[in-house]
PDB file of C-alpha atoms in Angstrom:
ATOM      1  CA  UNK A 572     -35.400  75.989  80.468  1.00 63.00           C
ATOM      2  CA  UNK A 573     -33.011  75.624  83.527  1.00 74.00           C
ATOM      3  CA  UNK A 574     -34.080  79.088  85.322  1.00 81.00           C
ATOM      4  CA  UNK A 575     -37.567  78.129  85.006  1.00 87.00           C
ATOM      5  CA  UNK A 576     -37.084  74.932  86.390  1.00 85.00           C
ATOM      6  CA  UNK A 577     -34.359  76.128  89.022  1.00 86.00           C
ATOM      7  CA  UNK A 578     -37.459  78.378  90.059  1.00 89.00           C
ATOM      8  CA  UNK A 579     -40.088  76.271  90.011  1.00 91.00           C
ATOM      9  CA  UNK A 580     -37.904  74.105  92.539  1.00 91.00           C
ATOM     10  CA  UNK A 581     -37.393  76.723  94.787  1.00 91.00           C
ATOM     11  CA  UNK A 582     -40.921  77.509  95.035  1.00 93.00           C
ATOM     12  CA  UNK A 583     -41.537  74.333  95.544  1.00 93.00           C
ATOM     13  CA  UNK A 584     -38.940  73.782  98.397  1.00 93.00           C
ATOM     14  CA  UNK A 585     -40.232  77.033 100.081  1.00 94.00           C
ATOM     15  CA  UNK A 586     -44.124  76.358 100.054  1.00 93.00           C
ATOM     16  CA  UNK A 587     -43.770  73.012 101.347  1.00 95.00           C
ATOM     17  CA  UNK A 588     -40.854  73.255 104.417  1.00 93.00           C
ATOM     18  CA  UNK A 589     -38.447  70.633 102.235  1.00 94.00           C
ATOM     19  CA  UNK A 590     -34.850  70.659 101.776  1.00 94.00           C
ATOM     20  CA  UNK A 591     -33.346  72.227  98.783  1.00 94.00           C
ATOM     21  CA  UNK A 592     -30.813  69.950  97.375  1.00 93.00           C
ATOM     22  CA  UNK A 593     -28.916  72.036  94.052  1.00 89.00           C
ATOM     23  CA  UNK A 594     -27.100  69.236  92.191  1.00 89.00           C
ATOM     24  CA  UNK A 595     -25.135  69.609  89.113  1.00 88.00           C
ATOM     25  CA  UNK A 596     -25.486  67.474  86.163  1.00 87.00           C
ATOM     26  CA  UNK A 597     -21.997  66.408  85.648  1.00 91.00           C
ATOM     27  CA  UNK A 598     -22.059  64.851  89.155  1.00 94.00           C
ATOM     28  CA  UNK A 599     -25.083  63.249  87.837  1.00 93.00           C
ATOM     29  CA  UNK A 600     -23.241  62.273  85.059  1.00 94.00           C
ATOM     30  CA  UNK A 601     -20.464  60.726  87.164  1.00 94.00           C
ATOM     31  CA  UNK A 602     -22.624  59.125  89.496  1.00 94.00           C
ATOM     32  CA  UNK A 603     -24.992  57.313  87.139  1.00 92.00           C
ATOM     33  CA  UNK A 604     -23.182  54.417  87.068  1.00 90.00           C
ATOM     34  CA  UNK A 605     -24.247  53.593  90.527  1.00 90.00           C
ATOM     35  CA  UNK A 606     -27.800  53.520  89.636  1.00 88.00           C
ATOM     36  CA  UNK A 607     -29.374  50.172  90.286  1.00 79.00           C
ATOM     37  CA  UNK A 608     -31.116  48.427  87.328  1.00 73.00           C
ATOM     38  CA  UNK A 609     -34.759  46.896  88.068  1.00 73.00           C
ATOM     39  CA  UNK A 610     -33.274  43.960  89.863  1.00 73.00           C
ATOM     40  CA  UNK A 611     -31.900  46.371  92.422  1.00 72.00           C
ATOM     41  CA  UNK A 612     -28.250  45.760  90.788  1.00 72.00           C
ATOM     42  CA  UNK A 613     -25.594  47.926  90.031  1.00 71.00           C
ATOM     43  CA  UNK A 614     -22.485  47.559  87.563  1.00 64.00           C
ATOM     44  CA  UNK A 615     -21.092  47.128  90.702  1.00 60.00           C
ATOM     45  CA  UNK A 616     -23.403  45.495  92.505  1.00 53.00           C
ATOM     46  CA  UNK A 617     -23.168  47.431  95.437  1.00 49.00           C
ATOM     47  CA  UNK A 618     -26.117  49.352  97.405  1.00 47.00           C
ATOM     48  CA  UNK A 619     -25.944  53.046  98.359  1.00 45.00           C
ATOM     49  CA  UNK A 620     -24.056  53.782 101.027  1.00 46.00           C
ATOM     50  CA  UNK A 621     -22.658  50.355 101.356  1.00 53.00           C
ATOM     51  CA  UNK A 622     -18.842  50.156 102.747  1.00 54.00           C
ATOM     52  CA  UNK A 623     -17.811  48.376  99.454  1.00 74.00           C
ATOM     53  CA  UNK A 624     -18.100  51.631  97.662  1.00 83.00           C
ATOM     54  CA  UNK A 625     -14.999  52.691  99.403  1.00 84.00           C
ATOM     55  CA  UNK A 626     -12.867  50.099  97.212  1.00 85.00           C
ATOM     56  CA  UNK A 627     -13.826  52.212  94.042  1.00 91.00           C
ATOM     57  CA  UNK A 628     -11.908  55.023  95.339  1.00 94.00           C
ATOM     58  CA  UNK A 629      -9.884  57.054  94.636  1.00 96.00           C
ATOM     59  CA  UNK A 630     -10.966  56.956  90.690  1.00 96.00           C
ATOM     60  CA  UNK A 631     -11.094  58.302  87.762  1.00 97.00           C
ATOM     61  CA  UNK A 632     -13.985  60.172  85.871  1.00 96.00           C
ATOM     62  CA  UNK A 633     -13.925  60.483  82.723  1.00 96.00           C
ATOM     63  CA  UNK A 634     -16.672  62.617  81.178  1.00 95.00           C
ATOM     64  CA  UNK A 635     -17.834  63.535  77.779  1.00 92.00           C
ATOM     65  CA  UNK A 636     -21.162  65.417  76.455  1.00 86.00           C
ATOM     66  CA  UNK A 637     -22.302  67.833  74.443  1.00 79.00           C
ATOM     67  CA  UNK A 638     -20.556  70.727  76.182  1.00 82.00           C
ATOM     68  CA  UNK A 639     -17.674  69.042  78.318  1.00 88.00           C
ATOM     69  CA  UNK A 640     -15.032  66.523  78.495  1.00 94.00           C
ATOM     70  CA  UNK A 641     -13.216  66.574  81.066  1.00 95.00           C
ATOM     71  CA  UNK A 642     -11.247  64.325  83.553  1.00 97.00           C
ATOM     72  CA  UNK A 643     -12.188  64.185  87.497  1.00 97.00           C
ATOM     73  CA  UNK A 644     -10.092  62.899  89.949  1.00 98.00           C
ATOM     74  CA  UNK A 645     -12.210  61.813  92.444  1.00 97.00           C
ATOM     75  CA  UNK A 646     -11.490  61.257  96.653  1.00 96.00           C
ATOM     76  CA  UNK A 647     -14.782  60.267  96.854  1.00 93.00           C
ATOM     77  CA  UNK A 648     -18.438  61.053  96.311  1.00 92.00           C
ATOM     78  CA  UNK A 649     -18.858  64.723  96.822  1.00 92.00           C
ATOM     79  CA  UNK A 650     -14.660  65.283  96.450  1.00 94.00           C
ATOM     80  CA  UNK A 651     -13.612  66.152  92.949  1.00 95.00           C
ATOM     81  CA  UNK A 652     -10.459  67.571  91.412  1.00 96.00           C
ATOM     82  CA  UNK A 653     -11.157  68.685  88.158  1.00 96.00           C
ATOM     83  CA  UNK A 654      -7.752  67.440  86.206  1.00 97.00           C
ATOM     84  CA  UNK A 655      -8.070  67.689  82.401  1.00 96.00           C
ATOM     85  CA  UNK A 656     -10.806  69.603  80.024  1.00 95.00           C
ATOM     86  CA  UNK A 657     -11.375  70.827  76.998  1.00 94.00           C
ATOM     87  CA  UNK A 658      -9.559  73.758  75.883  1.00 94.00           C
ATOM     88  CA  UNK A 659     -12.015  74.545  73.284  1.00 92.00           C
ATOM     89  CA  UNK A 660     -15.101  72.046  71.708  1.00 87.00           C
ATOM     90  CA  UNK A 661     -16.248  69.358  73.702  1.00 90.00           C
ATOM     91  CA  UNK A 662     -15.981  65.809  72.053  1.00 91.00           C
ATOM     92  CA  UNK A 663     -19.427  65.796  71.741  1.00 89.00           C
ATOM     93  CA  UNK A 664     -19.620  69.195  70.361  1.00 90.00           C
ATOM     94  CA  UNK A 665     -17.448  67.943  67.473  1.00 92.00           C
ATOM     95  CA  UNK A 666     -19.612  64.402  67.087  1.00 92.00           C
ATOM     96  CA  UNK A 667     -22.411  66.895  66.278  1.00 92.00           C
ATOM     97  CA  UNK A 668     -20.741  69.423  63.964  1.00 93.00           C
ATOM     98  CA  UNK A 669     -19.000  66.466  62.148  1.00 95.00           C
ATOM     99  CA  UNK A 670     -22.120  64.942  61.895  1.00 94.00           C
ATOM    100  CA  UNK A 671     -24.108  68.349  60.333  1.00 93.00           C
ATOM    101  CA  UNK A 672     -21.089  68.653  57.713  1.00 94.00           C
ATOM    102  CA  UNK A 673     -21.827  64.502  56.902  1.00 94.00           C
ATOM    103  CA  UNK A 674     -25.685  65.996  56.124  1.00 92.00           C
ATOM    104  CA  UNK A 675     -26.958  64.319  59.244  1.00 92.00           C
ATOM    105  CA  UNK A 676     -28.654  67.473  60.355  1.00 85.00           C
ATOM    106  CA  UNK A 677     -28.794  68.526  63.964  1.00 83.00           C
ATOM    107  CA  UNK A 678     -27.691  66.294  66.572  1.00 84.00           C
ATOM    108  CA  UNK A 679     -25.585  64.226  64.329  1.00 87.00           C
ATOM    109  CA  UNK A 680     -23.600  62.754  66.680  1.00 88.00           C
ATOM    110  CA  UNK A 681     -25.716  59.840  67.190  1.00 90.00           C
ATOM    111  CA  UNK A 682     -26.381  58.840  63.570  1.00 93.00           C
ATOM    112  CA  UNK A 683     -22.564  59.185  62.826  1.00 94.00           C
ATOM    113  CA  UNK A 684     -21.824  56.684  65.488  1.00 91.00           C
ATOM    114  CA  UNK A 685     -24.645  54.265  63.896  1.00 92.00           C
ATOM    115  CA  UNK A 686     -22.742  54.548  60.753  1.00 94.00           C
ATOM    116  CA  UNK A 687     -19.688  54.259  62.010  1.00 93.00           C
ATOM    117  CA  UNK A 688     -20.743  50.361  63.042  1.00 92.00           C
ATOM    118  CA  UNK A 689     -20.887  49.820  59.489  1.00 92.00           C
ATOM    119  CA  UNK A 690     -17.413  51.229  58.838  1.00 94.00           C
ATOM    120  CA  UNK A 691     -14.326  49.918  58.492  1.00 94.00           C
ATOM    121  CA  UNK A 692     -10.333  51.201  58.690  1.00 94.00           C
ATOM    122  CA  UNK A 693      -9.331  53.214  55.545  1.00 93.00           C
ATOM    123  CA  UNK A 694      -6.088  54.610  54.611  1.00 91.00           C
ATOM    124  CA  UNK A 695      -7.265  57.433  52.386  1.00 90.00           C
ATOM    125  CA  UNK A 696      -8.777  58.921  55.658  1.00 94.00           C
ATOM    126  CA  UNK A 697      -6.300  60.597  58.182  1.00 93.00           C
ATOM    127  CA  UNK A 698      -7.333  62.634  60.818  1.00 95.00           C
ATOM    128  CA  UNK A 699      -4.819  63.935  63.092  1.00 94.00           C
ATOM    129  CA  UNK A 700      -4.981  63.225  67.389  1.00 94.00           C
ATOM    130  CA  UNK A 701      -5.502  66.451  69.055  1.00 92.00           C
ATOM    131  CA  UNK A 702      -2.928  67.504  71.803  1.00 93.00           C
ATOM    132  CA  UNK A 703      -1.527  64.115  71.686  1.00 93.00           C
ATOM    133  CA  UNK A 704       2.128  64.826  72.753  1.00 93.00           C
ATOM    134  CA  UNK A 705       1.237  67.291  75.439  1.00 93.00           C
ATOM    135  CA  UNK A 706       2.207  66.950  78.931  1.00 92.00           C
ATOM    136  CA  UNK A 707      -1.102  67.690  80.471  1.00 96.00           C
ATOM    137  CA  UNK A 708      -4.432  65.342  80.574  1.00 97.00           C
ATOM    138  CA  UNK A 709      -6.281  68.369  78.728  1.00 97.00           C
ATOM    139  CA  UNK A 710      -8.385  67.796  75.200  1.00 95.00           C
ATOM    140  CA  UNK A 711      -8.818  70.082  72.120  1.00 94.00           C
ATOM    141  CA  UNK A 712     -10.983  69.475  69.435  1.00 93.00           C
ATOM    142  CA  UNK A 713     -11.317  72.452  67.220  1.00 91.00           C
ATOM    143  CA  UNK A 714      -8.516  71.766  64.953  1.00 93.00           C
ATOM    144  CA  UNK A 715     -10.114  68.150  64.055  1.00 95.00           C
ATOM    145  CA  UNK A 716     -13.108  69.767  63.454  1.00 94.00           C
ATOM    146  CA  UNK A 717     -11.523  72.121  60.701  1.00 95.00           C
ATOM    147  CA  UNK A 718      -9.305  68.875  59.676  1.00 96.00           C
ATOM    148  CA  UNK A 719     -12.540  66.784  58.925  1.00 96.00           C
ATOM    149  CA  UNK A 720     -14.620  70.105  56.994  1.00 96.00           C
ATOM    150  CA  UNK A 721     -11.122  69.710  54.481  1.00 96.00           C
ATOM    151  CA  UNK A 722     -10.886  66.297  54.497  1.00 96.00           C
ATOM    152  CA  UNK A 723     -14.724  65.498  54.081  1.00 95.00           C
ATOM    153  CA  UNK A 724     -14.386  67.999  50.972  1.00 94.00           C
ATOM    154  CA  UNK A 725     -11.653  66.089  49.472  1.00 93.00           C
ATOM    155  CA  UNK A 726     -13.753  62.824  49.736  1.00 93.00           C
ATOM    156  CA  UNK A 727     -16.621  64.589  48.170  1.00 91.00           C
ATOM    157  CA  UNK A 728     -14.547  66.017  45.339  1.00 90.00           C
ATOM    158  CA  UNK A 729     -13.214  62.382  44.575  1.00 87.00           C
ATOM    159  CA  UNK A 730     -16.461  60.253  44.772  1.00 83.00           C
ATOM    160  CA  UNK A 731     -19.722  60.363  43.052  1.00 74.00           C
ATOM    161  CA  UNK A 732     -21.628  59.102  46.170  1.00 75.00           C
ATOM    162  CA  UNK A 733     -21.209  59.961  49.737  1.00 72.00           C
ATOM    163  CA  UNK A 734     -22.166  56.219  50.193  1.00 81.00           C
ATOM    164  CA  UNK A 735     -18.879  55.538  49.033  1.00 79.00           C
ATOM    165  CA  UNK A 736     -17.222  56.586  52.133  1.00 93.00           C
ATOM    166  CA  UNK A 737     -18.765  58.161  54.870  1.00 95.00           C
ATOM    167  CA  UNK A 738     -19.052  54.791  56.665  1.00 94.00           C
ATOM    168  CA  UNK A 739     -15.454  54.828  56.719  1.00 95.00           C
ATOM    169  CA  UNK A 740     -15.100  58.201  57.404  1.00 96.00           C
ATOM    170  CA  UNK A 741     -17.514  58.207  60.447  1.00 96.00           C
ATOM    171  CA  UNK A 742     -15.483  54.691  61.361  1.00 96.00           C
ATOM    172  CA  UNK A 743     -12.442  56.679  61.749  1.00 96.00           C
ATOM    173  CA  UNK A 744     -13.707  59.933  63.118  1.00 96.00           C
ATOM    174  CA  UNK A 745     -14.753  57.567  65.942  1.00 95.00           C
ATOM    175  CA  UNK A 746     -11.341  55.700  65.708  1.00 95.00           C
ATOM    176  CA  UNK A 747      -9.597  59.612  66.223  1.00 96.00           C
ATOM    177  CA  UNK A 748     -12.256  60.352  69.600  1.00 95.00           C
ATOM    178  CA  UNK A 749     -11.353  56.772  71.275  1.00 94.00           C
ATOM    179  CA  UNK A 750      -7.709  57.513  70.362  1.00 95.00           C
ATOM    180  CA  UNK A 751      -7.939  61.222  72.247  1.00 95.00           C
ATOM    181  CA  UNK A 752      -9.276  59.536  75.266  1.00 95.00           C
ATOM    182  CA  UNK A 753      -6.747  56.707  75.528  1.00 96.00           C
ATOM    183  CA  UNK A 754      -4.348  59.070  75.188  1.00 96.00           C
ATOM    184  CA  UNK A 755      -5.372  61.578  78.027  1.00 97.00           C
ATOM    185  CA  UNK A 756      -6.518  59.361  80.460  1.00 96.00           C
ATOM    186  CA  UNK A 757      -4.057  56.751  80.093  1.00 97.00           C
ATOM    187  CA  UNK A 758      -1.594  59.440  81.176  1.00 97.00           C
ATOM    188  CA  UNK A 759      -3.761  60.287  84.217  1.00 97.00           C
ATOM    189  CA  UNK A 760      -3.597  56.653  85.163  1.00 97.00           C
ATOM    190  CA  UNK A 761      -0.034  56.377  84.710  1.00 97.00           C
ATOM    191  CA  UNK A 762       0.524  59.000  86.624  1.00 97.00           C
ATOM    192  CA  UNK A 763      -2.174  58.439  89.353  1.00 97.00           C
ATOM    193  CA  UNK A 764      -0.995  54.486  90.089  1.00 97.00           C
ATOM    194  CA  UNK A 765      -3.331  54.721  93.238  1.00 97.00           C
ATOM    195  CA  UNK A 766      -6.603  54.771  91.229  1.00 97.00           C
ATOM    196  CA  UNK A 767      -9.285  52.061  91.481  1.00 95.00           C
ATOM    197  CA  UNK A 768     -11.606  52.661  89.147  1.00 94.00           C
ATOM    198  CA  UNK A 769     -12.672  54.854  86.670  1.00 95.00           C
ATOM    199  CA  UNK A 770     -16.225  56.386  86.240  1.00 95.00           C
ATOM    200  CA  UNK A 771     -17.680  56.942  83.046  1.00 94.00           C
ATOM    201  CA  UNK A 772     -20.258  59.091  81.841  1.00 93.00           C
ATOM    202  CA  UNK A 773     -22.223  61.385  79.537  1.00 91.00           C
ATOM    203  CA  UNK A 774     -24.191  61.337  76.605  1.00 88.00           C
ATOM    204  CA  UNK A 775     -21.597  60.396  74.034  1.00 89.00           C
ATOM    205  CA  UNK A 776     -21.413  56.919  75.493  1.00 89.00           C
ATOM    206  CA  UNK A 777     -23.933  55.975  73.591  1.00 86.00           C
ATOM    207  CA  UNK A 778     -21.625  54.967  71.055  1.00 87.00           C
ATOM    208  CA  UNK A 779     -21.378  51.379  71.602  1.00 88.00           C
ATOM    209  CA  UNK A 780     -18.382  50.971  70.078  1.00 88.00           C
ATOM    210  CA  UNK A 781     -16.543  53.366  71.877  1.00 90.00           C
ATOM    211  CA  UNK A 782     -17.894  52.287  75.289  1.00 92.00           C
ATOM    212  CA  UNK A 783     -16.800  48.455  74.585  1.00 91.00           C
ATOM    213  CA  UNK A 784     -13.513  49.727  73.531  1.00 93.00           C
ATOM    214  CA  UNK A 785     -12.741  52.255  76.902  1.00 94.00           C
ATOM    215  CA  UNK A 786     -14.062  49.571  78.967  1.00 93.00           C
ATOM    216  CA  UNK A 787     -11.001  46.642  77.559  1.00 94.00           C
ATOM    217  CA  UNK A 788      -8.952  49.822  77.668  1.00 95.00           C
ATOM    218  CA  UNK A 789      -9.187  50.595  81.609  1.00 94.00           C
ATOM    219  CA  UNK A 790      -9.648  46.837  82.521  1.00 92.00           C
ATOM    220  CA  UNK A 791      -6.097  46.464  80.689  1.00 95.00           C
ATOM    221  CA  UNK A 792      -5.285  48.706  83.907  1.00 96.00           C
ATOM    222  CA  UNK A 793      -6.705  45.643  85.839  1.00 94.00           C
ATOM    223  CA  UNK A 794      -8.872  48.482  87.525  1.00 93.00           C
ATOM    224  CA  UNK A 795     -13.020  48.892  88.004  1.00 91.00           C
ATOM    225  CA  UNK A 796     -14.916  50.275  84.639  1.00 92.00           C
ATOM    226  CA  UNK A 797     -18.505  51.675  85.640  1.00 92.00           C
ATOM    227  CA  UNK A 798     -20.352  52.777  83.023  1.00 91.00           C
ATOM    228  CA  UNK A 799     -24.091  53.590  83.494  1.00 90.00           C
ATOM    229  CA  UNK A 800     -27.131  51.638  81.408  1.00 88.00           C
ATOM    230  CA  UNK A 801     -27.548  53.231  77.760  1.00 87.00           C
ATOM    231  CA  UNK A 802     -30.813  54.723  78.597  1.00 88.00           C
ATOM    232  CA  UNK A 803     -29.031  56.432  81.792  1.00 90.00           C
ATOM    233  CA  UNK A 804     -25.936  58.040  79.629  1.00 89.00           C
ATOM    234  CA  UNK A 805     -27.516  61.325  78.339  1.00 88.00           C
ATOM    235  CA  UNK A 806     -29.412  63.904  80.657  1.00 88.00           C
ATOM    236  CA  UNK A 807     -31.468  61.973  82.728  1.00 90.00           C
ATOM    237  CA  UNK A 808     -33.699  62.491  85.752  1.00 92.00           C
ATOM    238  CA  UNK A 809     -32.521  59.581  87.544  1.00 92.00           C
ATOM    239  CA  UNK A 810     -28.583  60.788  87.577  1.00 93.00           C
ATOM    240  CA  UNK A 811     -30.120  63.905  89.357  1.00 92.00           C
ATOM    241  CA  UNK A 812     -32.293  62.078  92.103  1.00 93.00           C
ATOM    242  CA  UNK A 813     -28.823  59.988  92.598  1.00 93.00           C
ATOM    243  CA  UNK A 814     -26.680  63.357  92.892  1.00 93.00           C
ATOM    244  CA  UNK A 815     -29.226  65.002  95.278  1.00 94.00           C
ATOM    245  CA  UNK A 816     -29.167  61.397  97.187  1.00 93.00           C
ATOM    246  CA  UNK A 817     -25.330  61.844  98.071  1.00 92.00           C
ATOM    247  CA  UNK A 818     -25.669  65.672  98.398  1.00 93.00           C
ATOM    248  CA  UNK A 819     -28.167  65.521 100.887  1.00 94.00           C
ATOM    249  CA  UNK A 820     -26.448  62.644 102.618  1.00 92.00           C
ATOM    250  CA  UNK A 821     -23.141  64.909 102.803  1.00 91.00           C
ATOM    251  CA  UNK A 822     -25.447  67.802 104.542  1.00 92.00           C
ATOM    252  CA  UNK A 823     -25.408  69.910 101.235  1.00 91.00           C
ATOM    253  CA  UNK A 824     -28.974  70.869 101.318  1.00 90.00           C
ATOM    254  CA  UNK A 825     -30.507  74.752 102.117  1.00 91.00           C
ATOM    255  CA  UNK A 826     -33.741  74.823 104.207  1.00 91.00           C
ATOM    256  CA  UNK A 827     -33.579  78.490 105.351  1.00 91.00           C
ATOM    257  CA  UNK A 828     -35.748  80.297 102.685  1.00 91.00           C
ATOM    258  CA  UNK A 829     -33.201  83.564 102.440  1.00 88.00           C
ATOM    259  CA  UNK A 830     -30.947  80.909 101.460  1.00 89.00           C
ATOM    260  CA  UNK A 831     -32.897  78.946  98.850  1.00 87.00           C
ATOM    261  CA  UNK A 832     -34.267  82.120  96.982  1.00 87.00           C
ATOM    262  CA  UNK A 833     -30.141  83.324  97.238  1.00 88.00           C
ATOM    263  CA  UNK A 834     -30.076  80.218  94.237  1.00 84.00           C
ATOM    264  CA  UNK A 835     -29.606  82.373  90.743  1.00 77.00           C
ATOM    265  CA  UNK A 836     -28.066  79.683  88.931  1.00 67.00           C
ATOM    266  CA  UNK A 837     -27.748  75.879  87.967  1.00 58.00           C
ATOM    267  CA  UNK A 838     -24.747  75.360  90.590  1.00 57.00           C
ATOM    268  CA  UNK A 839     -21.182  74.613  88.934  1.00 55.00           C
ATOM    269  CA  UNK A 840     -19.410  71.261  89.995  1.00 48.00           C
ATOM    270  CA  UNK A 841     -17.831  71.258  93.010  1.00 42.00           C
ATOM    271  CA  UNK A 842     -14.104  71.637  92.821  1.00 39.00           C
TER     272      UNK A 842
END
């Protein structure tokens, strides 16, 4: 669990005279785009530290999980604004409950984004677009949550087989998510023209489809698109050793052991 392992670092830190470096995971999140493949590249191509990461920002980071989504504007590494969030579930919150009331069990979210591959537009499906004619860049996803438990009963009362549909449905589930995102951030970036690049991350990328789609999306915006490797777009430790990188680099590292052992929780993003 995270106190344990908070702890354990602390210990660690103290016993041996090294820095302690807290990092939060949805800077790790943000940041694992940067992480160089095993050819030493980079979506970007760029090396830490290098000047040419300066012509990524300001940006965009757009972030969505099990527990937030949320929209960053970011300076630069280390300088967030935190813009738009949830007001209620996170998008992957709902990709999991969804998925448990499709019989996927617990996490569905990543089977109902294999299925919805297979899926294809249906107009017997209709799922409304959360918050879509609100002024601000914020997200809600509780009412499509109760909107899928009806309609999902409604399918099932009108077919034999859950084969029938649920390919479709999970199709435009995903269609409804994508649609929530364009919606919200293409506001931010119509009303942030000075933005270079947007940063994506979290574990809910690993929906192919929805990745491929975001990324024509912001290039429409003839902008950068960083999105990290698959294997780096959940939790990860490497997102964490590339937070702590920058953190220490800014200075934002304890070595005083009053300090350190003053640590009682995971720290929140910085703000």
């Amino acid at each position: 669990d995270l106190e344990v392992g908070l702890k354990f670092a602390q210990q660690l830190a103290i016993e041996h005279s090294k820095p302690f470096v807290p990092v939060n995971h949805m800077e790790g999140h943000l940041l694992s785009s940067l992480l160089l493949n095993s050819k030493g590249k980079s979506p970007y191509n760029s090396q830490f530290n290098n000047s040419n990461l300066e012509e990524l920002f300001p940006a965009l980071g757009m972030l969505i999980s099990g527990k937030h989504t949320e929209i960053l504007y970011v300076d630069k590494i280390g300088s967030y604004t935190k813009i738009g969030k949830t007001l209620d579930d996170a998008a992957g919150e709902a990709f999991d409950k969804v998925g448990r009331m499709l019989g996927f069990g617990y996490p569905g979210g990543p089977i109902l984004s294999e299925f919805a591959e297979s899926g294809k537009p249906n107009d017997a499906i209709s799922l409304p677009i959360p918050m879509e004619h609100s002024k601000d860049y914020n997200f809600s996803y509780s009412g499509l949550k109760t909107a899928c438990l009806l309609t999902i009963k409604e399918l099932r009362d009108n077919h034999t087989k859950d084969t029938e549909w649920v390919y479709d449905f999970c199709f435009e589930f995903l269609e409804t998510i994508k649609k929530t995102i364009f919606v919200k951030l293409g506001k931010a970036l119509n009303d942030h023209p000075e933005i270079k690049s947007v940063f994506a991350g979290g574990g809910v990328y690993g929906s192919e489809r929805l990745s491929r789609k975001l990324g024509n999306f912001i290039r429409s915006y003839d902008i950068h698109f960083l999105l990290p490797e698959k294997k780096y777009r959940g939790d990860n430790a490497a997102m964490i050793g590339l937070a702590g990188y920058f953190a220490y680099e800014r200075g934002e590292y304890l070595t005083a052991q009053s300090d350190i052992e003053a640590i009682d929780r995971v720290p929140r993003l910085s703000l």
